[in-house]
Amino acid sequence: MSAPSGAGKTTLCRNLRQQADFIYAVSCTTRTPRPGEIVGEDYYFLSEEEFQARIEDDEFLEYAEVHGRKYGTLKATVFEHLKKGVDVLLDIDTQGAAAIRSCRDPFILDALVDVFIMPPNIEELRHRLLRRGSDSEEQIAVRLKNAQREMLRWKEYKYTILSGSMEEDIAKFRSVMRAEHYLSRRLSLDLA
Ligand code: 5GP
């Protein structure tokens, strides 16, 4: 799942995680924790050196620099659960989604379902970021600029959810998951 900062994606993920029929892949990041964020639940917060060491050890399925900080998805988390047939939810930016789309691993490509959450408009985003109260004015400006750039990439995604209320977004996201489970290629029926 991708969405610009402030599109309500974090709240959406938190809600989805409460009645989870999937695993949420906790990413690594070099940014500092926000108040209330929990290590190992929201992110693994790493120093630049620790992040770099993991890049060198080839531990990331993808990683990218977002808003001036590094973020990366750990291969181990994704593979471990997908191999058991458990869905894995990634909350990643448009660069990360593009990297996964162009990865050459057929296992990952087969599992991939990319969903873009489109916020109503930039003004609403600005309000949501201000309400969140966790970013400085400078950070909000950077996030809004990046949001505009990210929103232009919605067509790269298989699905786009036009963000409404939290309940609507959850229902739409769940419909996507349900439909993807009905894909013939994902079923193994033994009719012999
Ligand atoms: P935030 O700092 O607000 O938690 O996240 C900033 C951005 O980083 C969001 O767009 C989020 O989707 C993205 N992000 C979080 N984890 C990852 C990751 O592992 N990889 C990539 N490429 N982006 C991520």
JSON list of C-alpha atoms and ligand atoms in Angstrom, two decimals:
[
{"chain": "A", "resi": 1, "resn": "MET", "atom": "CA", "xyz": [0.00, 0.00, 0.00]},
{"chain": "A", "resi": 2, "resn": "SER", "atom": "CA", "xyz": [1.21, 3.48, -0.81]},
{"chain": "A", "resi": 3, "resn": "ALA", "atom": "CA", "xyz": [-0.21, 6.86, 0.04]},
{"chain": "A", "resi": 4, "resn": "PRO", "atom": "CA", "xyz": [1.23, 10.31, 0.57]},
{"chain": "A", "resi": 5, "resn": "SER", "atom": "CA", "xyz": [1.94, 11.30, 4.19]},
{"chain": "A", "resi": 6, "resn": "GLY", "atom": "CA", "xyz": [-1.21, 12.43, 5.90]},
{"chain": "A", "resi": 7, "resn": "ALA", "atom": "CA", "xyz": [-3.54, 10.49, 3.60]},
{"chain": "A", "resi": 8, "resn": "GLY", "atom": "CA", "xyz": [-4.62, 8.50, 6.63]},
{"chain": "A", "resi": 9, "resn": "LYS", "atom": "CA", "xyz": [-2.60, 5.44, 5.69]},
{"chain": "A", "resi": 10, "resn": "THR", "atom": "CA", "xyz": [-1.08, 4.92, 9.14]},
{"chain": "A", "resi": 11, "resn": "THR", "atom": "CA", "xyz": [-4.51, 5.01, 10.79]},
{"chain": "A", "resi": 12, "resn": "LEU", "atom": "CA", "xyz": [-5.85, 2.74, 8.06]},
{"chain": "A", "resi": 13, "resn": "CYS", "atom": "CA", "xyz": [-3.03, 0.24, 8.64]},
{"chain": "A", "resi": 14, "resn": "ARG", "atom": "CA", "xyz": [-3.58, 0.39, 12.42]},
{"chain": "A", "resi": 15, "resn": "ASN", "atom": "CA", "xyz": [-7.28, -0.35, 11.95]},
{"chain": "A", "resi": 16, "resn": "LEU", "atom": "CA", "xyz": [-6.63, -3.14, 9.50]},
{"chain": "A", "resi": 17, "resn": "ARG", "atom": "CA", "xyz": [-4.10, -4.65, 11.90]},
{"chain": "A", "resi": 18, "resn": "GLN", "atom": "CA", "xyz": [-6.71, -4.90, 14.65]},
{"chain": "A", "resi": 19, "resn": "GLN", "atom": "CA", "xyz": [-8.67, -7.56, 12.76]},
{"chain": "A", "resi": 20, "resn": "ALA", "atom": "CA", "xyz": [-5.68, -8.85, 10.92]},
{"chain": "A", "resi": 21, "resn": "ASP", "atom": "CA", "xyz": [-5.86, -11.73, 8.52]},
{"chain": "A", "resi": 22, "resn": "PHE", "atom": "CA", "xyz": [-2.40, -10.73, 7.37]},
{"chain": "A", "resi": 23, "resn": "ILE", "atom": "CA", "xyz": [0.96, -9.78, 8.80]},
{"chain": "A", "resi": 24, "resn": "TYR", "atom": "CA", "xyz": [2.17, -6.19, 8.76]},
{"chain": "A", "resi": 25, "resn": "ALA", "atom": "CA", "xyz": [5.78, -5.99, 7.63]},
{"chain": "A", "resi": 26, "resn": "VAL", "atom": "CA", "xyz": [7.55, -3.69, 10.05]},
{"chain": "A", "resi": 27, "resn": "SER", "atom": "CA", "xyz": [10.08, -1.60, 8.10]},
{"chain": "A", "resi": 28, "resn": "CYS", "atom": "CA", "xyz": [13.45, -0.26, 9.14]},
{"chain": "A", "resi": 29, "resn": "THR", "atom": "CA", "xyz": [14.01, 3.47, 9.13]},
{"chain": "A", "resi": 30, "resn": "THR", "atom": "CA", "xyz": [16.70, 5.98, 10.03]},
{"chain": "A", "resi": 31, "resn": "ARG", "atom": "CA", "xyz": [14.15, 8.58, 11.11]},
{"chain": "A", "resi": 32, "resn": "THR", "atom": "CA", "xyz": [13.58, 9.19, 14.81]},
{"chain": "A", "resi": 33, "resn": "PRO", "atom": "CA", "xyz": [10.49, 7.75, 16.54]},
{"chain": "A", "resi": 34, "resn": "ARG", "atom": "CA", "xyz": [7.42, 9.98, 16.89]},
{"chain": "A", "resi": 35, "resn": "PRO", "atom": "CA", "xyz": [5.74, 10.17, 20.29]},
{"chain": "A", "resi": 36, "resn": "GLY", "atom": "CA", "xyz": [3.78, 6.98, 20.88]},
{"chain": "A", "resi": 37, "resn": "GLU", "atom": "CA", "xyz": [5.58, 4.93, 18.25]},
{"chain": "A", "resi": 38, "resn": "ILE", "atom": "CA", "xyz": [6.71, 1.52, 19.40]},
{"chain": "A", "resi": 39, "resn": "VAL", "atom": "CA", "xyz": [9.97, -0.13, 18.36]},
{"chain": "A", "resi": 40, "resn": "GLY", "atom": "CA", "xyz": [9.30, -3.33, 16.45]},
{"chain": "A", "resi": 41, "resn": "GLU", "atom": "CA", "xyz": [5.65, -2.46, 15.97]},
{"chain": "A", "resi": 42, "resn": "ASP", "atom": "CA", "xyz": [5.79, 0.76, 13.99]},
{"chain": "A", "resi": 43, "resn": "TYR", "atom": "CA", "xyz": [9.39, 0.57, 12.80]},
{"chain": "A", "resi": 44, "resn": "TYR", "atom": "CA", "xyz": [12.81, -0.73, 13.66]},
{"chain": "A", "resi": 45, "resn": "PHE", "atom": "CA", "xyz": [14.63, 2.53, 14.24]},
{"chain": "A", "resi": 46, "resn": "LEU", "atom": "CA", "xyz": [18.21, 2.22, 13.04]},
{"chain": "A", "resi": 47, "resn": "SER", "atom": "CA", "xyz": [21.23, 4.49, 12.85]},
{"chain": "A", "resi": 48, "resn": "GLU", "atom": "CA", "xyz": [22.63, 5.33, 9.39]},
{"chain": "A", "resi": 49, "resn": "GLU", "atom": "CA", "xyz": [25.45, 2.85, 10.04]},
{"chain": "A", "resi": 50, "resn": "GLU", "atom": "CA", "xyz": [23.11, 0.03, 11.06]},
{"chain": "A", "resi": 51, "resn": "PHE", "atom": "CA", "xyz": [20.92, 0.66, 8.00]},
{"chain": "A", "resi": 52, "resn": "GLN", "atom": "CA", "xyz": [23.96, 0.70, 5.73]},
{"chain": "A", "resi": 53, "resn": "ALA", "atom": "CA", "xyz": [25.19, -2.59, 7.21]},
{"chain": "A", "resi": 54, "resn": "ARG", "atom": "CA", "xyz": [21.84, -4.21, 6.38]},
{"chain": "A", "resi": 55, "resn": "ILE", "atom": "CA", "xyz": [22.03, -2.91, 2.82]},
{"chain": "A", "resi": 56, "resn": "GLU", "atom": "CA", "xyz": [25.47, -4.48, 2.50]},
{"chain": "A", "resi": 57, "resn": "ASP", "atom": "CA", "xyz": [24.19, -7.77, 3.94]},
{"chain": "A", "resi": 58, "resn": "ASP", "atom": "CA", "xyz": [21.43, -7.74, 1.27]},
{"chain": "A", "resi": 59, "resn": "GLU", "atom": "CA", "xyz": [18.69, -7.87, 3.91]},
{"chain": "A", "resi": 60, "resn": "PHE", "atom": "CA", "xyz": [16.25, -5.54, 2.14]},
{"chain": "A", "resi": 61, "resn": "LEU", "atom": "CA", "xyz": [13.66, -6.48, -0.45]},
{"chain": "A", "resi": 62, "resn": "GLU", "atom": "CA", "xyz": [13.67, -2.77, -1.31]},
{"chain": "A", "resi": 63, "resn": "TYR", "atom": "CA", "xyz": [14.81, 0.43, 0.33]},
{"chain": "A", "resi": 64, "resn": "ALA", "atom": "CA", "xyz": [14.47, 4.09, -0.54]},
{"chain": "A", "resi": 65, "resn": "GLU", "atom": "CA", "xyz": [15.15, 7.56, 0.74]},
{"chain": "A", "resi": 66, "resn": "VAL", "atom": "CA", "xyz": [11.89, 9.27, 1.68]},
{"chain": "A", "resi": 67, "resn": "HIS", "atom": "CA", "xyz": [11.67, 12.81, 3.08]},
{"chain": "A", "resi": 68, "resn": "GLY", "atom": "CA", "xyz": [15.46, 12.72, 3.55]},
{"chain": "A", "resi": 69, "resn": "ARG", "atom": "CA", "xyz": [15.47, 9.50, 5.63]},
{"chain": "A", "resi": 70, "resn": "LYS", "atom": "CA", "xyz": [16.03, 5.88, 4.67]},
{"chain": "A", "resi": 71, "resn": "TYR", "atom": "CA", "xyz": [13.26, 3.28, 4.82]},
{"chain": "A", "resi": 72, "resn": "GLY", "atom": "CA", "xyz": [13.51, -0.39, 3.92]},
{"chain": "A", "resi": 73, "resn": "THR", "atom": "CA", "xyz": [11.47, -3.60, 3.86]},
{"chain": "A", "resi": 74, "resn": "LEU", "atom": "CA", "xyz": [13.17, -6.66, 5.30]},
{"chain": "A", "resi": 75, "resn": "LYS", "atom": "CA", "xyz": [13.23, -9.68, 2.99]},
{"chain": "A", "resi": 76, "resn": "ALA", "atom": "CA", "xyz": [13.05, -12.10, 5.91]},
{"chain": "A", "resi": 77, "resn": "THR", "atom": "CA", "xyz": [9.67, -10.81, 7.17]},
{"chain": "A", "resi": 78, "resn": "VAL", "atom": "CA", "xyz": [8.08, -10.92, 3.72]},
{"chain": "A", "resi": 79, "resn": "PHE", "atom": "CA", "xyz": [9.36, -14.34, 2.66]},
{"chain": "A", "resi": 80, "resn": "GLU", "atom": "CA", "xyz": [8.80, -16.04, 6.00]},
{"chain": "A", "resi": 81, "resn": "HIS", "atom": "CA", "xyz": [5.06, -15.31, 5.97]},
{"chain": "A", "resi": 82, "resn": "LEU", "atom": "CA", "xyz": [4.34, -15.51, 2.25]},
{"chain": "A", "resi": 83, "resn": "LYS", "atom": "CA", "xyz": [5.86, -18.99, 2.23]},
{"chain": "A", "resi": 84, "resn": "LYS", "atom": "CA", "xyz": [3.33, -20.01, 4.89]},
{"chain": "A", "resi": 85, "resn": "GLY", "atom": "CA", "xyz": [0.51, -18.62, 2.75]},
{"chain": "A", "resi": 86, "resn": "VAL", "atom": "CA", "xyz": [-0.03, -15.59, 4.98]},
{"chain": "A", "resi": 87, "resn": "ASP", "atom": "CA", "xyz": [-0.66, -12.20, 3.34]},
{"chain": "A", "resi": 88, "resn": "VAL", "atom": "CA", "xyz": [1.89, -9.51, 4.12]},
{"chain": "A", "resi": 89, "resn": "LEU", "atom": "CA", "xyz": [0.97, -5.83, 4.17]},
{"chain": "A", "resi": 90, "resn": "LEU", "atom": "CA", "xyz": [3.69, -3.33, 3.25]},
{"chain": "A", "resi": 91, "resn": "ASP", "atom": "CA", "xyz": [3.29, 0.39, 3.82]},
{"chain": "A", "resi": 92, "resn": "ILE", "atom": "CA", "xyz": [5.83, 1.77, 1.38]},
{"chain": "A", "resi": 93, "resn": "ASP", "atom": "CA", "xyz": [6.36, 4.84, -0.79]},
{"chain": "A", "resi": 94, "resn": "THR", "atom": "CA", "xyz": [6.02, 4.99, -4.56]},
{"chain": "A", "resi": 95, "resn": "GLN", "atom": "CA", "xyz": [9.75, 4.31, -5.11]},
{"chain": "A", "resi": 96, "resn": "GLY", "atom": "CA", "xyz": [9.54, 1.18, -2.97]},
{"chain": "A", "resi": 97, "resn": "ALA", "atom": "CA", "xyz": [6.44, -0.02, -4.80]},
{"chain": "A", "resi": 98, "resn": "ALA", "atom": "CA", "xyz": [8.15, 0.55, -8.16]},
{"chain": "A", "resi": 99, "resn": "ALA", "atom": "CA", "xyz": [11.21, -1.39, -6.96]},
{"chain": "A", "resi": 100, "resn": "ILE", "atom": "CA", "xyz": [9.06, -4.37, -5.97]},
{"chain": "A", "resi": 101, "resn": "ARG", "atom": "CA", "xyz": [7.13, -4.22, -9.25]},
{"chain": "A", "resi": 102, "resn": "SER", "atom": "CA", "xyz": [10.39, -4.47, -11.15]},
{"chain": "A", "resi": 103, "resn": "CYS", "atom": "CA", "xyz": [11.97, -7.14, -8.98]},
{"chain": "A", "resi": 104, "resn": "ARG", "atom": "CA", "xyz": [12.68, -10.39, -10.79]},
{"chain": "A", "resi": 105, "resn": "ASP", "atom": "CA", "xyz": [11.54, -12.84, -8.16]},
{"chain": "A", "resi": 106, "resn": "PRO", "atom": "CA", "xyz": [8.47, -14.67, -9.57]},
{"chain": "A", "resi": 107, "resn": "PHE", "atom": "CA", "xyz": [7.33, -15.55, -6.05]},
{"chain": "A", "resi": 108, "resn": "ILE", "atom": "CA", "xyz": [7.15, -11.87, -5.07]},
{"chain": "A", "resi": 109, "resn": "LEU", "atom": "CA", "xyz": [5.60, -10.80, -8.37]},
{"chain": "A", "resi": 110, "resn": "ASP", "atom": "CA", "xyz": [2.90, -13.44, -8.05]},
{"chain": "A", "resi": 111, "resn": "ALA", "atom": "CA", "xyz": [2.03, -12.27, -4.53]},
{"chain": "A", "resi": 112, "resn": "LEU", "atom": "CA", "xyz": [2.14, -8.56, -5.37]},
{"chain": "A", "resi": 113, "resn": "VAL", "atom": "CA", "xyz": [-1.05, -6.49, -5.13]},
{"chain": "A", "resi": 114, "resn": "ASP", "atom": "CA", "xyz": [-0.31, -2.78, -5.25]},
{"chain": "A", "resi": 115, "resn": "VAL", "atom": "CA", "xyz": [-2.84, -0.30, -3.91]},
{"chain": "A", "resi": 116, "resn": "PHE", "atom": "CA", "xyz": [-2.61, 3.48, -3.94]},
{"chain": "A", "resi": 117, "resn": "ILE", "atom": "CA", "xyz": [-4.63, 5.51, -1.43]},
{"chain": "A", "resi": 118, "resn": "MET", "atom": "CA", "xyz": [-5.50, 8.81, -3.08]},
{"chain": "A", "resi": 119, "resn": "PRO", "atom": "CA", "xyz": [-6.21, 11.64, -0.63]},
{"chain": "A", "resi": 120, "resn": "PRO", "atom": "CA", "xyz": [-9.17, 13.95, -1.43]},
{"chain": "A", "resi": 121, "resn": "ASN", "atom": "CA", "xyz": [-6.90, 16.94, -2.18]},
{"chain": "A", "resi": 122, "resn": "ILE", "atom": "CA", "xyz": [-3.73, 18.75, -1.07]},
{"chain": "A", "resi": 123, "resn": "GLU", "atom": "CA", "xyz": [-5.58, 21.15, 1.26]},
{"chain": "A", "resi": 124, "resn": "GLU", "atom": "CA", "xyz": [-7.09, 18.23, 3.15]},
{"chain": "A", "resi": 125, "resn": "LEU", "atom": "CA", "xyz": [-3.62, 16.67, 3.37]},
{"chain": "A", "resi": 126, "resn": "ARG", "atom": "CA", "xyz": [-2.22, 19.89, 4.83]},
{"chain": "A", "resi": 127, "resn": "HIS", "atom": "CA", "xyz": [-4.99, 19.92, 7.44]},
{"chain": "A", "resi": 128, "resn": "ARG", "atom": "CA", "xyz": [-4.40, 16.29, 8.35]},
{"chain": "A", "resi": 129, "resn": "LEU", "atom": "CA", "xyz": [-0.65, 16.85, 8.74]},
{"chain": "A", "resi": 130, "resn": "LEU", "atom": "CA", "xyz": [-1.25, 19.94, 10.90]},
{"chain": "A", "resi": 131, "resn": "ARG", "atom": "CA", "xyz": [-3.78, 18.04, 13.04]},
{"chain": "A", "resi": 132, "resn": "ARG", "atom": "CA", "xyz": [-1.29, 15.23, 13.55]},
{"chain": "A", "resi": 133, "resn": "GLY", "atom": "CA", "xyz": [0.96, 17.81, 15.18]},
{"chain": "A", "resi": 134, "resn": "SER", "atom": "CA", "xyz": [4.07, 15.66, 14.96]},
{"chain": "A", "resi": 135, "resn": "ASP", "atom": "CA", "xyz": [5.89, 17.41, 12.12]},
{"chain": "A", "resi": 136, "resn": "SER", "atom": "CA", "xyz": [7.57, 20.80, 12.04]},
{"chain": "A", "resi": 137, "resn": "GLU", "atom": "CA", "xyz": [6.43, 23.42, 9.52]},
{"chain": "A", "resi": 138, "resn": "GLU", "atom": "CA", "xyz": [9.49, 22.62, 7.45]},
{"chain": "A", "resi": 139, "resn": "GLN", "atom": "CA", "xyz": [8.74, 18.87, 7.51]},
{"chain": "A", "resi": 140, "resn": "ILE", "atom": "CA", "xyz": [5.13, 19.50, 6.54]},
{"chain": "A", "resi": 141, "resn": "ALA", "atom": "CA", "xyz": [6.28, 21.54, 3.55]},
{"chain": "A", "resi": 142, "resn": "VAL", "atom": "CA", "xyz": [8.61, 18.72, 2.45]},
{"chain": "A", "resi": 143, "resn": "ARG", "atom": "CA", "xyz": [5.87, 16.11, 2.95]},
{"chain": "A", "resi": 144, "resn": "LEU", "atom": "CA", "xyz": [3.33, 18.14, 0.94]},
{"chain": "A", "resi": 145, "resn": "LYS", "atom": "CA", "xyz": [5.77, 18.63, -1.91]},
{"chain": "A", "resi": 146, "resn": "ASN", "atom": "CA", "xyz": [6.53, 14.90, -1.94]},
{"chain": "A", "resi": 147, "resn": "ALA", "atom": "CA", "xyz": [2.79, 14.14, -1.70]},
{"chain": "A", "resi": 148, "resn": "GLN", "atom": "CA", "xyz": [2.11, 16.08, -4.90]},
{"chain": "A", "resi": 149, "resn": "ARG", "atom": "CA", "xyz": [4.89, 14.17, -6.66]},
{"chain": "A", "resi": 150, "resn": "GLU", "atom": "CA", "xyz": [3.65, 10.82, -5.34]},
{"chain": "A", "resi": 151, "resn": "MET", "atom": "CA", "xyz": [0.04, 11.48, -6.33]},
{"chain": "A", "resi": 152, "resn": "LEU", "atom": "CA", "xyz": [1.12, 11.77, -9.96]},
{"chain": "A", "resi": 153, "resn": "ARG", "atom": "CA", "xyz": [2.18, 8.11, -9.87]},
{"chain": "A", "resi": 154, "resn": "TRP", "atom": "CA", "xyz": [-1.22, 6.60, -8.98]},
{"chain": "A", "resi": 155, "resn": "LYS", "atom": "CA", "xyz": [-1.65, 5.02, -12.42]},
{"chain": "A", "resi": 156, "resn": "GLU", "atom": "CA", "xyz": [1.32, 2.74, -11.82]},
{"chain": "A", "resi": 157, "resn": "TYR", "atom": "CA", "xyz": [-0.78, 0.86, -9.26]},
{"chain": "A", "resi": 158, "resn": "LYS", "atom": "CA", "xyz": [-3.20, -1.95, -10.02]},
{"chain": "A", "resi": 159, "resn": "TYR", "atom": "CA", "xyz": [-5.75, -0.44, -7.60]},
{"chain": "A", "resi": 160, "resn": "THR", "atom": "CA", "xyz": [-6.47, 3.10, -6.45]},
{"chain": "A", "resi": 161, "resn": "ILE", "atom": "CA", "xyz": [-8.72, 3.82, -3.50]},
{"chain": "A", "resi": 162, "resn": "LEU", "atom": "CA", "xyz": [-10.19, 7.30, -3.42]},
{"chain": "A", "resi": 163, "resn": "SER", "atom": "CA", "xyz": [-9.88, 8.08, 0.26]},
{"chain": "A", "resi": 164, "resn": "GLY", "atom": "CA", "xyz": [-13.11, 8.90, 2.09]},
{"chain": "A", "resi": 165, "resn": "SER", "atom": "CA", "xyz": [-13.90, 8.10, 5.69]},
{"chain": "A", "resi": 166, "resn": "MET", "atom": "CA", "xyz": [-11.76, 5.57, 7.54]},
{"chain": "A", "resi": 167, "resn": "GLU", "atom": "CA", "xyz": [-14.60, 3.02, 7.44]},
{"chain": "A", "resi": 168, "resn": "GLU", "atom": "CA", "xyz": [-14.98, 3.46, 3.67]},
{"chain": "A", "resi": 169, "resn": "ASP", "atom": "CA", "xyz": [-11.26, 3.07, 3.11]},
{"chain": "A", "resi": 170, "resn": "ILE", "atom": "CA", "xyz": [-11.14, -0.10, 5.22]},
{"chain": "A", "resi": 171, "resn": "ALA", "atom": "CA", "xyz": [-14.12, -1.58, 3.36]},
{"chain": "A", "resi": 172, "resn": "LYS", "atom": "CA", "xyz": [-12.59, -0.77, -0.03]},
{"chain": "A", "resi": 173, "resn": "PHE", "atom": "CA", "xyz": [-9.23, -2.19, 0.95]},
{"chain": "A", "resi": 174, "resn": "ARG", "atom": "CA", "xyz": [-10.83, -5.39, 2.23]},
{"chain": "A", "resi": 175, "resn": "SER", "atom": "CA", "xyz": [-12.77, -5.75, -1.06]},
{"chain": "A", "resi": 176, "resn": "VAL", "atom": "CA", "xyz": [-9.51, -5.61, -2.96]},
{"chain": "A", "resi": 177, "resn": "MET", "atom": "CA", "xyz": [-8.00, -8.30, -0.72]},
{"chain": "A", "resi": 178, "resn": "ARG", "atom": "CA", "xyz": [-11.07, -10.47, -1.09]},
{"chain": "A", "resi": 179, "resn": "ALA", "atom": "CA", "xyz": [-11.13, -10.21, -4.89]},
{"chain": "A", "resi": 180, "resn": "GLU", "atom": "CA", "xyz": [-7.42, -10.99, -5.10]},
{"chain": "A", "resi": 181, "resn": "HIS", "atom": "CA", "xyz": [-8.01, -14.18, -3.13]},
{"chain": "A", "resi": 182, "resn": "TYR", "atom": "CA", "xyz": [-10.55, -15.28, -5.76]},
{"chain": "A", "resi": 183, "resn": "LEU", "atom": "CA", "xyz": [-8.08, -15.04, -8.63]},
{"chain": "A", "resi": 184, "resn": "SER", "atom": "CA", "xyz": [-8.11, -18.44, -10.35]},
{"chain": "A", "resi": 185, "resn": "ARG", "atom": "CA", "xyz": [-4.32, -18.53, -10.45]},
{"chain": "A", "resi": 186, "resn": "ARG", "atom": "CA", "xyz": [-4.22, -18.22, -6.66]},
{"chain": "A", "resi": 187, "resn": "LEU", "atom": "CA", "xyz": [-6.51, -21.21, -6.09]},
{"chain": "A", "resi": 188, "resn": "SER", "atom": "CA", "xyz": [-5.33, -24.75, -5.92]},
{"chain": "A", "resi": 189, "resn": "LEU", "atom": "CA", "xyz": [-8.38, -26.91, -6.60]},
{"chain": "A", "resi": 190, "resn": "ASP", "atom": "CA", "xyz": [-8.00, -30.63, -6.79]},
{"chain": "A", "resi": 191, "resn": "LEU", "atom": "CA", "xyz": [-10.83, -31.73, -9.08]},
{"chain": "A", "resi": 192, "resn": "ALA", "atom": "CA", "xyz": [-9.29, -34.99, -10.22]},
{"chain": "B", "resi": 1, "resn": "5GP", "atom": "P1", "xyz": [6.53, 8.02, 7.92]},
{"chain": "B", "resi": 1, "resn": "5GP", "atom": "O1", "xyz": [7.84, 8.63, 8.25]},
{"chain": "B", "resi": 1, "resn": "5GP", "atom": "O2", "xyz": [5.43, 9.04, 7.82]},
{"chain": "B", "resi": 1, "resn": "5GP", "atom": "O3", "xyz": [6.18, 6.86, 8.82]},
{"chain": "B", "resi": 1, "resn": "5GP", "atom": "O4", "xyz": [6.67, 7.36, 6.48]},
{"chain": "B", "resi": 1, "resn": "5GP", "atom": "C1", "xyz": [7.11, 8.14, 5.41]},
{"chain": "B", "resi": 1, "resn": "5GP", "atom": "C2", "xyz": [6.96, 7.38, 4.13]},
{"chain": "B", "resi": 1, "resn": "5GP", "atom": "O5", "xyz": [7.84, 6.27, 4.10]},
{"chain": "B", "resi": 1, "resn": "5GP", "atom": "C3", "xyz": [5.57, 6.81, 3.87]},
{"chain": "B", "resi": 1, "resn": "5GP", "atom": "O6", "xyz": [5.21, 7.13, 2.53]},
{"chain": "B", "resi": 1, "resn": "5GP", "atom": "C4", "xyz": [5.75, 5.33, 4.01]},
{"chain": "B", "resi": 1, "resn": "5GP", "atom": "O7", "xyz": [4.88, 4.62, 3.16]},
{"chain": "B", "resi": 1, "resn": "5GP", "atom": "C5", "xyz": [7.18, 5.17, 3.56]},
{"chain": "B", "resi": 1, "resn": "5GP", "atom": "N1", "xyz": [7.77, 3.92, 4.04]},
{"chain": "B", "resi": 1, "resn": "5GP", "atom": "C6", "xyz": [7.62, 3.32, 5.24]},
{"chain": "B", "resi": 1, "resn": "5GP", "atom": "N2", "xyz": [8.30, 2.18, 5.28]},
{"chain": "B", "resi": 1, "resn": "5GP", "atom": "C7", "xyz": [8.88, 2.03, 4.07]},
{"chain": "B", "resi": 1, "resn": "5GP", "atom": "C8", "xyz": [9.72, 1.02, 3.49]},
{"chain": "B", "resi": 1, "resn": "5GP", "atom": "O8", "xyz": [10.07, 0.02, 4.09]},
{"chain": "B", "resi": 1, "resn": "5GP", "atom": "N3", "xyz": [10.14, 1.25, 2.22]},
{"chain": "B", "resi": 1, "resn": "5GP", "atom": "C9", "xyz": [9.79, 2.35, 1.51]},
{"chain": "B", "resi": 1, "resn": "5GP", "atom": "N4", "xyz": [10.24, 2.46, 0.25]},
{"chain": "B", "resi": 1, "resn": "5GP", "atom": "N5", "xyz": [9.00, 3.32, 2.02]},
{"chain": "B", "resi": 1, "resn": "5GP", "atom": "C10", "xyz": [8.55, 3.15, 3.28]}
]
